[in-house]
Amino acid sequence: MYVTLTEVLTEAEKIGSTVGAFNAHNLEMVPAMISAARDAGSPIIIQTSVGTARYIGMENLVALCKGIGEREPVDVVLHLDHATKLADIRDAIDAGYSSVMFDGSSLPYSENVLKTRRVVEFAHGRGVSVEGEIGTIGGTEEGISVKEGALTKPEEARAFSEAAGVDALAVSIGTHHGSYLGKTEIDLDLVARIHDAVDVPLVVHGGTGVDEADYARLRESGVRKFNIGTELIVGWTRSAKESFGATELNASLRNNIVPANTAVAEIVAHKIGRMLPAVIG
């Protein structure tokens, strides 16, 4: 089914699971990513940056995700990631996105609350879920660099989530966007304290650099949405470079693109397998 973020995270909370949120960077990747989730028996969150959404076309992404979700036995969420402009959020919701993120983390606290609250009121009135962010997650994503900021304070996370009314909360625990050459040192104790302080599902951004050995602790500490982006870019591009470099100029493009999509599907399947609890119930 084509569903909202709230629906899949509510189910994840019941079974103590984490749902993978995977950034799509072109339209070709999406069916392979959803098929991998279907075969794993897991819901999937397909997310796009504003830039990718504008490049592909928001309506095109909605049509594809909704079409597959209604045809296949898999729950699909289409989520706009790290939107900072209310007009982009409006356009995504009008196009049919089922979830949006307003990233006001670079704003003064009070402005972040007020703008996030406006997004929540607008989105909820149209049946769309909202993710907010408190604390700053640094690094580079799709060419946009963000300076390192303070880690999220549990008491501030509680106040923000209550005032803004978000359905999910992205927190800063030491992860970095764009990291893939090494493993990130994250503050697992901080995640647990934030989980104790708030009543909404937590979100980890910059998941590519997180050691998979830490997934279980994050899952136990209320992390219900876990973002993977850079690893998919690297996998797709590595495969595409090998295929395109060896292909004949007049060969079908699918001979080069299908292996790249397969590489992405394998990453998605592997990550989902590590995010699911070993025992459900």
mmCIF file of N, CA, C and O in Angstrom, residues 18-87:
data_model
loop_
_atom_site.group_PDB
_atom_site.id
_atom_site.type_symbol
_atom_site.label_atom_id
_atom_site.label_comp_id
_atom_site.label_asym_id
_atom_site.label_seq_id
_atom_site.Cartn_x
_atom_site.Cartn_y
_atom_site.Cartn_z
ATOM 1 N N THR A 18 13.065 -1.097 13.136
ATOM 2 C CA THR A 18 13.488 0.145 12.495
ATOM 3 C C THR A 18 13.169 0.029 11.009
ATOM 4 O O THR A 18 13.390 -1.025 10.413
ATOM 5 N N VAL A 19 12.658 1.108 10.426
ATOM 6 C CA VAL A 19 12.315 1.111 9.006
ATOM 7 C C VAL A 19 13.392 1.861 8.237
ATOM 8 O O VAL A 19 13.774 2.980 8.618
ATOM 9 N N GLY A 20 13.866 1.269 7.180
ATOM 10 C CA GLY A 20 14.889 1.900 6.360
ATOM 11 C C GLY A 20 14.304 2.975 5.467
ATOM 12 O O GLY A 20 13.268 2.773 4.829
ATOM 13 N N ALA A 21 14.958 4.133 5.444
ATOM 14 C CA ALA A 21 14.582 5.237 4.561
ATOM 15 C C ALA A 21 15.730 5.421 3.577
ATOM 16 O O ALA A 21 16.848 5.781 3.978
ATOM 17 N N PHE A 22 15.460 5.170 2.309
ATOM 18 C CA PHE A 22 16.514 5.117 1.304
ATOM 19 C C PHE A 22 16.327 6.233 0.277
ATOM 20 O O PHE A 22 15.262 6.372 -0.316
ATOM 21 N N ASN A 23 17.394 7.003 0.084
ATOM 22 C CA ASN A 23 17.329 8.128 -0.850
ATOM 23 C C ASN A 23 17.427 7.651 -2.293
ATOM 24 O O ASN A 23 18.398 6.990 -2.670
ATOM 25 N N ALA A 24 16.418 8.002 -3.078
ATOM 26 C CA ALA A 24 16.455 7.740 -4.509
ATOM 27 C C ALA A 24 17.096 8.936 -5.199
ATOM 28 O O ALA A 24 16.792 10.084 -4.885
ATOM 29 N N HIS A 25 17.974 8.667 -6.150
ATOM 30 C CA HIS A 25 18.687 9.732 -6.852
ATOM 31 C C HIS A 25 18.329 9.791 -8.329
ATOM 32 O O HIS A 25 18.700 10.733 -9.018
ATOM 33 N N ASN A 26 17.616 8.780 -8.790
ATOM 34 C CA ASN A 26 17.031 8.819 -10.134
ATOM 35 C C ASN A 26 15.813 7.902 -10.127
ATOM 36 O O ASN A 26 15.601 7.133 -9.179
ATOM 37 N N LEU A 27 14.999 7.997 -11.133
ATOM 38 C CA LEU A 27 13.749 7.239 -11.159
ATOM 39 C C LEU A 27 14.003 5.743 -11.297
ATOM 40 O O LEU A 27 13.245 4.930 -10.766
ATOM 41 N N GLU A 28 15.097 5.384 -11.985
ATOM 42 C CA GLU A 28 15.370 3.966 -12.253
ATOM 43 C C GLU A 28 15.620 3.170 -10.981
ATOM 44 O O GLU A 28 15.344 1.958 -10.939
ATOM 45 N N MET A 29 16.141 3.809 -9.965
ATOM 46 C CA MET A 29 16.469 3.104 -8.730
ATOM 47 C C MET A 29 15.228 2.636 -7.978
ATOM 48 O O MET A 29 15.272 1.630 -7.257
ATOM 49 N N VAL A 30 14.131 3.361 -8.108
ATOM 50 C CA VAL A 30 12.992 3.183 -7.210
ATOM 51 C C VAL A 30 12.357 1.791 -7.274
ATOM 52 O O VAL A 30 12.157 1.156 -6.224
ATOM 53 N N PRO A 31 12.010 1.245 -8.452
ATOM 54 C CA PRO A 31 11.397 -0.088 -8.459
ATOM 55 C C PRO A 31 12.282 -1.155 -7.831
ATOM 56 O O PRO A 31 11.781 -2.047 -7.121
ATOM 57 N N ALA A 32 13.587 -1.075 -8.060
ATOM 58 C CA ALA A 32 14.505 -2.061 -7.487
ATOM 59 C C ALA A 32 14.535 -1.968 -5.966
ATOM 60 O O ALA A 32 14.584 -2.993 -5.268
ATOM 61 N N MET A 33 14.495 -0.753 -5.437
ATOM 62 C CA MET A 33 14.506 -0.551 -3.989
ATOM 63 C C MET A 33 13.237 -1.102 -3.359
ATOM 64 O O MET A 33 13.277 -1.798 -2.325
ATOM 65 N N ILE A 34 12.088 -0.827 -3.985
ATOM 66 C CA ILE A 34 10.818 -1.301 -3.433
ATOM 67 C C ILE A 34 10.728 -2.823 -3.520
ATOM 68 O O ILE A 34 10.247 -3.484 -2.589
ATOM 69 N N SER A 35 11.201 -3.394 -4.613
ATOM 70 C CA SER A 35 11.178 -4.857 -4.758
ATOM 71 C C SER A 35 12.021 -5.533 -3.683
ATOM 72 O O SER A 35 11.637 -6.586 -3.151
ATOM 73 N N ALA A 36 13.154 -4.933 -3.350
ATOM 74 C CA ALA A 36 14.009 -5.495 -2.305
ATOM 75 C C ALA A 36 13.291 -5.506 -0.963
ATOM 76 O O ALA A 36 13.375 -6.480 -0.196
ATOM 77 N N ALA A 37 12.559 -4.427 -0.668
ATOM 78 C CA ALA A 37 11.799 -4.360 0.586
ATOM 79 C C ALA A 37 10.664 -5.377 0.586
ATOM 80 O O ALA A 37 10.407 -6.057 1.589
ATOM 81 N N ARG A 38 9.988 -5.491 -0.542
ATOM 82 C CA ARG A 38 8.894 -6.481 -0.658
ATOM 83 C C ARG A 38 9.400 -7.885 -0.362
ATOM 84 O O ARG A 38 8.788 -8.626 0.419
ATOM 85 N N ASP A 39 10.516 -8.242 -0.967
ATOM 86 C CA ASP A 39 11.049 -9.590 -0.782
ATOM 87 C C ASP A 39 11.525 -9.829 0.649
ATOM 88 O O ASP A 39 11.544 -10.967 1.125
ATOM 89 N N ALA A 40 11.887 -8.737 1.339
ATOM 90 C CA ALA A 40 12.321 -8.853 2.733
ATOM 91 C C ALA A 40 11.140 -8.822 3.700
ATOM 92 O O ALA A 40 11.309 -9.044 4.896
ATOM 93 N N GLY A 41 9.939 -8.548 3.181
ATOM 94 C CA GLY A 41 8.755 -8.482 4.032
ATOM 95 C C GLY A 41 8.716 -7.235 4.892
ATOM 96 O O GLY A 41 8.099 -7.222 5.962
ATOM 97 N N SER A 42 9.348 -6.171 4.419
ATOM 98 C CA SER A 42 9.463 -4.942 5.202
ATOM 99 C C SER A 42 8.853 -3.760 4.461
ATOM 100 O O SER A 42 8.885 -3.708 3.226
ATOM 101 N N PRO A 43 8.308 -2.787 5.188
ATOM 102 C CA PRO A 43 7.938 -1.531 4.534
ATOM 103 C C PRO A 43 9.198 -0.796 4.114
ATOM 104 O O PRO A 43 10.307 -1.134 4.558
ATOM 105 N N ILE A 44 9.033 0.209 3.271
ATOM 106 C CA ILE A 44 10.185 1.004 2.847
ATOM 107 C C ILE A 44 9.778 2.466 2.736
ATOM 108 O O ILE A 44 8.641 2.785 2.356
ATOM 109 N N ILE A 45 10.701 3.326 3.094
ATOM 110 C CA ILE A 45 10.528 4.763 2.925
ATOM 111 C C ILE A 45 11.444 5.194 1.790
ATOM 112 O O ILE A 45 12.666 5.108 1.905
ATOM 113 N N ILE A 46 10.843 5.578 0.672
ATOM 114 C CA ILE A 46 11.603 6.154 -0.439
ATOM 115 C C ILE A 46 11.657 7.651 -0.189
ATOM 116 O O ILE A 46 10.619 8.301 -0.054
ATOM 117 N N GLN A 47 12.847 8.210 -0.103
ATOM 118 C CA GLN A 47 12.920 9.643 0.133
ATOM 119 C C GLN A 47 13.788 10.317 -0.916
ATOM 120 O O GLN A 47 14.704 9.718 -1.480
ATOM 121 N N THR A 48 13.453 11.575 -1.150
ATOM 122 C CA THR A 48 14.188 12.360 -2.138
ATOM 123 C C THR A 48 14.518 13.718 -1.549
ATOM 124 O O THR A 48 13.761 14.260 -0.738
ATOM 125 N N SER A 49 15.630 14.263 -1.973
ATOM 126 C CA SER A 49 15.916 15.660 -1.684
ATOM 127 C C SER A 49 14.998 16.515 -2.541
ATOM 128 O O SER A 49 14.370 16.031 -3.502
ATOM 129 N N VAL A 50 14.929 17.796 -2.215
ATOM 130 C CA VAL A 50 14.149 18.706 -3.051
ATOM 131 C C VAL A 50 14.730 18.738 -4.458
ATOM 132 O O VAL A 50 13.992 18.718 -5.459
ATOM 133 N N GLY A 51 16.063 18.766 -4.566
ATOM 134 C CA GLY A 51 16.709 18.816 -5.879
ATOM 135 C C GLY A 51 16.359 17.618 -6.738
ATOM 136 O O GLY A 51 16.045 17.763 -7.933
ATOM 137 N N THR A 52 16.402 16.429 -6.155
ATOM 138 C CA THR A 52 16.047 15.223 -6.899
ATOM 139 C C THR A 52 14.576 15.234 -7.283
ATOM 140 O O THR A 52 14.203 14.850 -8.396
ATOM 141 N N ALA A 53 13.731 15.669 -6.357
ATOM 142 C CA ALA A 53 12.298 15.720 -6.636
ATOM 143 C C ALA A 53 11.988 16.655 -7.800
ATOM 144 O O ALA A 53 11.152 16.352 -8.657
ATOM 145 N N ARG A 54 12.679 17.800 -7.848
ATOM 146 C CA ARG A 54 12.469 18.742 -8.952
ATOM 147 C C ARG A 54 13.029 18.176 -10.257
ATOM 148 O O ARG A 54 12.443 18.365 -11.327
ATOM 149 N N TYR A 55 14.139 17.479 -10.171
ATOM 150 C CA TYR A 55 14.775 16.900 -11.362
ATOM 151 C C TYR A 55 13.891 15.827 -11.991
ATOM 152 O O TYR A 55 13.650 15.813 -13.215
ATOM 153 N N ILE A 56 13.379 14.908 -11.173
ATOM 154 C CA ILE A 56 12.556 13.814 -11.684
ATOM 155 C C ILE A 56 11.137 14.284 -11.976
ATOM 156 O O ILE A 56 10.515 13.876 -12.966
ATOM 157 N N GLY A 57 10.636 15.144 -11.096
ATOM 158 C CA GLY A 57 9.232 15.558 -11.161
ATOM 159 C C GLY A 57 8.475 14.923 -10.009
ATOM 160 O O GLY A 57 8.422 13.692 -9.913
ATOM 161 N N MET A 58 7.941 15.749 -9.132
ATOM 162 C CA MET A 58 7.255 15.215 -7.953
ATOM 163 C C MET A 58 6.100 14.306 -8.328
ATOM 164 O O MET A 58 5.910 13.229 -7.743
ATOM 165 N N GLU A 59 5.327 14.711 -9.318
ATOM 166 C CA GLU A 59 4.187 13.895 -9.746
ATOM 167 C C GLU A 59 4.633 12.550 -10.295
ATOM 168 O O GLU A 59 3.953 11.521 -10.103
ATOM 169 N N ASN A 60 5.775 12.527 -10.980
ATOM 170 C CA ASN A 60 6.292 11.261 -11.514
ATOM 171 C C ASN A 60 6.673 10.303 -10.387
ATOM 172 O O ASN A 60 6.389 9.094 -10.464
ATOM 173 N N LEU A 61 7.311 10.830 -9.359
ATOM 174 C CA LEU A 61 7.695 10.002 -8.220
ATOM 175 C C LEU A 61 6.471 9.463 -7.493
ATOM 176 O O LEU A 61 6.421 8.300 -7.105
ATOM 177 N N VAL A 62 5.485 10.332 -7.307
ATOM 178 C CA VAL A 62 4.252 9.896 -6.644
ATOM 179 C C VAL A 62 3.569 8.799 -7.455
ATOM 180 O O VAL A 62 3.156 7.766 -6.904
ATOM 181 N N ALA A 63 3.454 8.994 -8.761
ATOM 182 C CA ALA A 63 2.786 8.005 -9.606
ATOM 183 C C ALA A 63 3.477 6.649 -9.528
ATOM 184 O O ALA A 63 2.814 5.602 -9.452
ATOM 185 N N LEU A 64 4.810 6.660 -9.539
ATOM 186 C CA LEU A 64 5.552 5.401 -9.496
ATOM 187 C C LEU A 64 5.405 4.710 -8.143
ATOM 188 O O LEU A 64 5.075 3.524 -8.076
ATOM 189 N N CYS A 65 5.643 5.441 -7.060
ATOM 190 C CA CYS A 65 5.578 4.832 -5.721
ATOM 191 C C CYS A 65 4.160 4.380 -5.389
ATOM 192 O O CYS A 65 3.946 3.297 -4.828
ATOM 193 N N LYS A 66 3.175 5.204 -5.736
ATOM 194 C CA LYS A 66 1.790 4.841 -5.468
ATOM 195 C C LYS A 66 1.387 3.645 -6.324
ATOM 196 O O LYS A 66 0.712 2.713 -5.837
ATOM 197 N N GLY A 67 1.801 3.635 -7.580
ATOM 198 C CA GLY A 67 1.445 2.525 -8.463
ATOM 199 C C GLY A 67 2.000 1.204 -7.984
ATOM 200 O O GLY A 67 1.294 0.190 -7.943
ATOM 201 N N ILE A 68 3.282 1.201 -7.598
ATOM 202 C CA ILE A 68 3.886 -0.042 -7.103
ATOM 203 C C ILE A 68 3.274 -0.437 -5.768
ATOM 204 O O ILE A 68 2.975 -1.609 -5.520
ATOM 205 N N GLY A 69 3.080 0.542 -4.889
ATOM 206 C CA GLY A 69 2.531 0.257 -3.573
ATOM 207 C C GLY A 69 1.135 -0.329 -3.627
ATOM 208 O O GLY A 69 0.765 -1.174 -2.803
ATOM 209 N N GLU A 70 0.342 0.101 -4.595
ATOM 210 C CA GLU A 70 -1.019 -0.418 -4.712
ATOM 211 C C GLU A 70 -1.069 -1.771 -5.413
ATOM 212 O O GLU A 70 -2.057 -2.503 -5.287
ATOM 213 N N ARG A 71 0.002 -2.105 -6.134
ATOM 214 C CA ARG A 71 0.033 -3.366 -6.872
ATOM 215 C C ARG A 71 0.734 -4.483 -6.104
ATOM 216 O O ARG A 71 0.386 -5.661 -6.251
ATOM 217 N N GLU A 72 1.733 -4.129 -5.294
ATOM 218 C CA GLU A 72 2.565 -5.125 -4.629
ATOM 219 C C GLU A 72 2.247 -5.218 -3.125
ATOM 220 O O GLU A 72 1.773 -4.244 -2.528
ATOM 221 N N PRO A 73 2.514 -6.362 -2.510
ATOM 222 C CA PRO A 73 2.300 -6.515 -1.067
ATOM 223 C C PRO A 73 3.448 -5.896 -0.253
ATOM 224 O O PRO A 73 4.231 -6.594 0.399
ATOM 225 N N VAL A 74 3.541 -4.577 -0.308
ATOM 226 C CA VAL A 74 4.588 -3.860 0.416
ATOM 227 C C VAL A 74 4.072 -2.461 0.723
ATOM 228 O O VAL A 74 3.388 -1.848 -0.104
ATOM 229 N N ASP A 75 4.371 -1.964 1.915
ATOM 230 C CA ASP A 75 3.990 -0.607 2.283
ATOM 231 C C ASP A 75 5.084 0.352 1.841
ATOM 232 O O ASP A 75 6.261 0.171 2.188
ATOM 233 N N VAL A 76 4.694 1.385 1.094
ATOM 234 C CA VAL A 76 5.640 2.352 0.529
ATOM 235 C C VAL A 76 5.280 3.750 1.012
ATOM 236 O O VAL A 76 4.125 4.183 0.874
ATOM 237 N N VAL A 77 6.271 4.441 1.557
ATOM 238 C CA VAL A 77 6.136 5.845 1.931
ATOM 239 C C VAL A 77 7.003 6.655 0.970
ATOM 240 O O VAL A 77 8.132 6.256 0.672
ATOM 241 N N LEU A 78 6.496 7.779 0.492
ATOM 242 C CA LEU A 78 7.309 8.704 -0.303
ATOM 243 C C LEU A 78 7.501 9.963 0.529
ATOM 244 O O LEU A 78 6.538 10.658 0.855
ATOM 245 N N HIS A 79 8.756 10.252 0.848
ATOM 246 C CA HIS A 79 9.100 11.269 1.845
ATOM 247 C C HIS A 79 10.020 12.320 1.245
ATOM 248 O O HIS A 79 11.012 11.991 0.579
ATOM 249 N N LEU A 80 9.691 13.589 1.456
ATOM 250 C CA LEU A 80 10.565 14.692 1.036
ATOM 251 C C LEU A 80 11.547 14.971 2.156
ATOM 252 O O LEU A 80 11.154 15.318 3.266
ATOM 253 N N ASP A 81 12.835 14.866 1.863
ATOM 254 C CA ASP A 81 13.883 14.939 2.879
ATOM 255 C C ASP A 81 14.499 16.338 2.942
ATOM 256 O O ASP A 81 14.776 16.964 1.914
ATOM 257 N N HIS A 82 14.726 16.826 4.147
ATOM 258 C CA HIS A 82 15.478 18.071 4.395
ATOM 259 C C HIS A 82 14.965 19.274 3.603
ATOM 260 O O HIS A 82 15.765 20.039 3.049
ATOM 261 N N ALA A 83 13.676 19.454 3.563
ATOM 262 C CA ALA A 83 13.132 20.651 2.929
ATOM 263 C C ALA A 83 13.254 21.827 3.897
ATOM 264 O O ALA A 83 12.915 21.709 5.074
ATOM 265 N N THR A 84 13.723 22.936 3.399
ATOM 266 C CA THR A 84 13.870 24.132 4.227
ATOM 267 C C THR A 84 12.928 25.250 3.801
ATOM 268 O O THR A 84 12.814 26.256 4.512
ATOM 269 N N LYS A 85 12.269 25.072 2.650
ATOM 270 C CA LYS A 85 11.348 26.090 2.161
ATOM 271 C C LYS A 85 9.925 25.552 2.205
ATOM 272 O O LYS A 85 9.642 24.455 1.729
ATOM 273 N N LEU A 86 9.030 26.361 2.759
ATOM 274 C CA LEU A 86 7.648 25.922 2.892
ATOM 275 C C LEU A 86 6.988 25.712 1.531
ATOM 276 O O LEU A 86 6.104 24.858 1.396
ATOM 277 N N ALA A 87 7.430 26.455 0.518
ATOM 278 C CA ALA A 87 6.863 26.286 -0.816
ATOM 279 C C ALA A 87 7.181 24.901 -1.381
ATOM 280 O O ALA A 87 6.346 24.298 -2.075
#
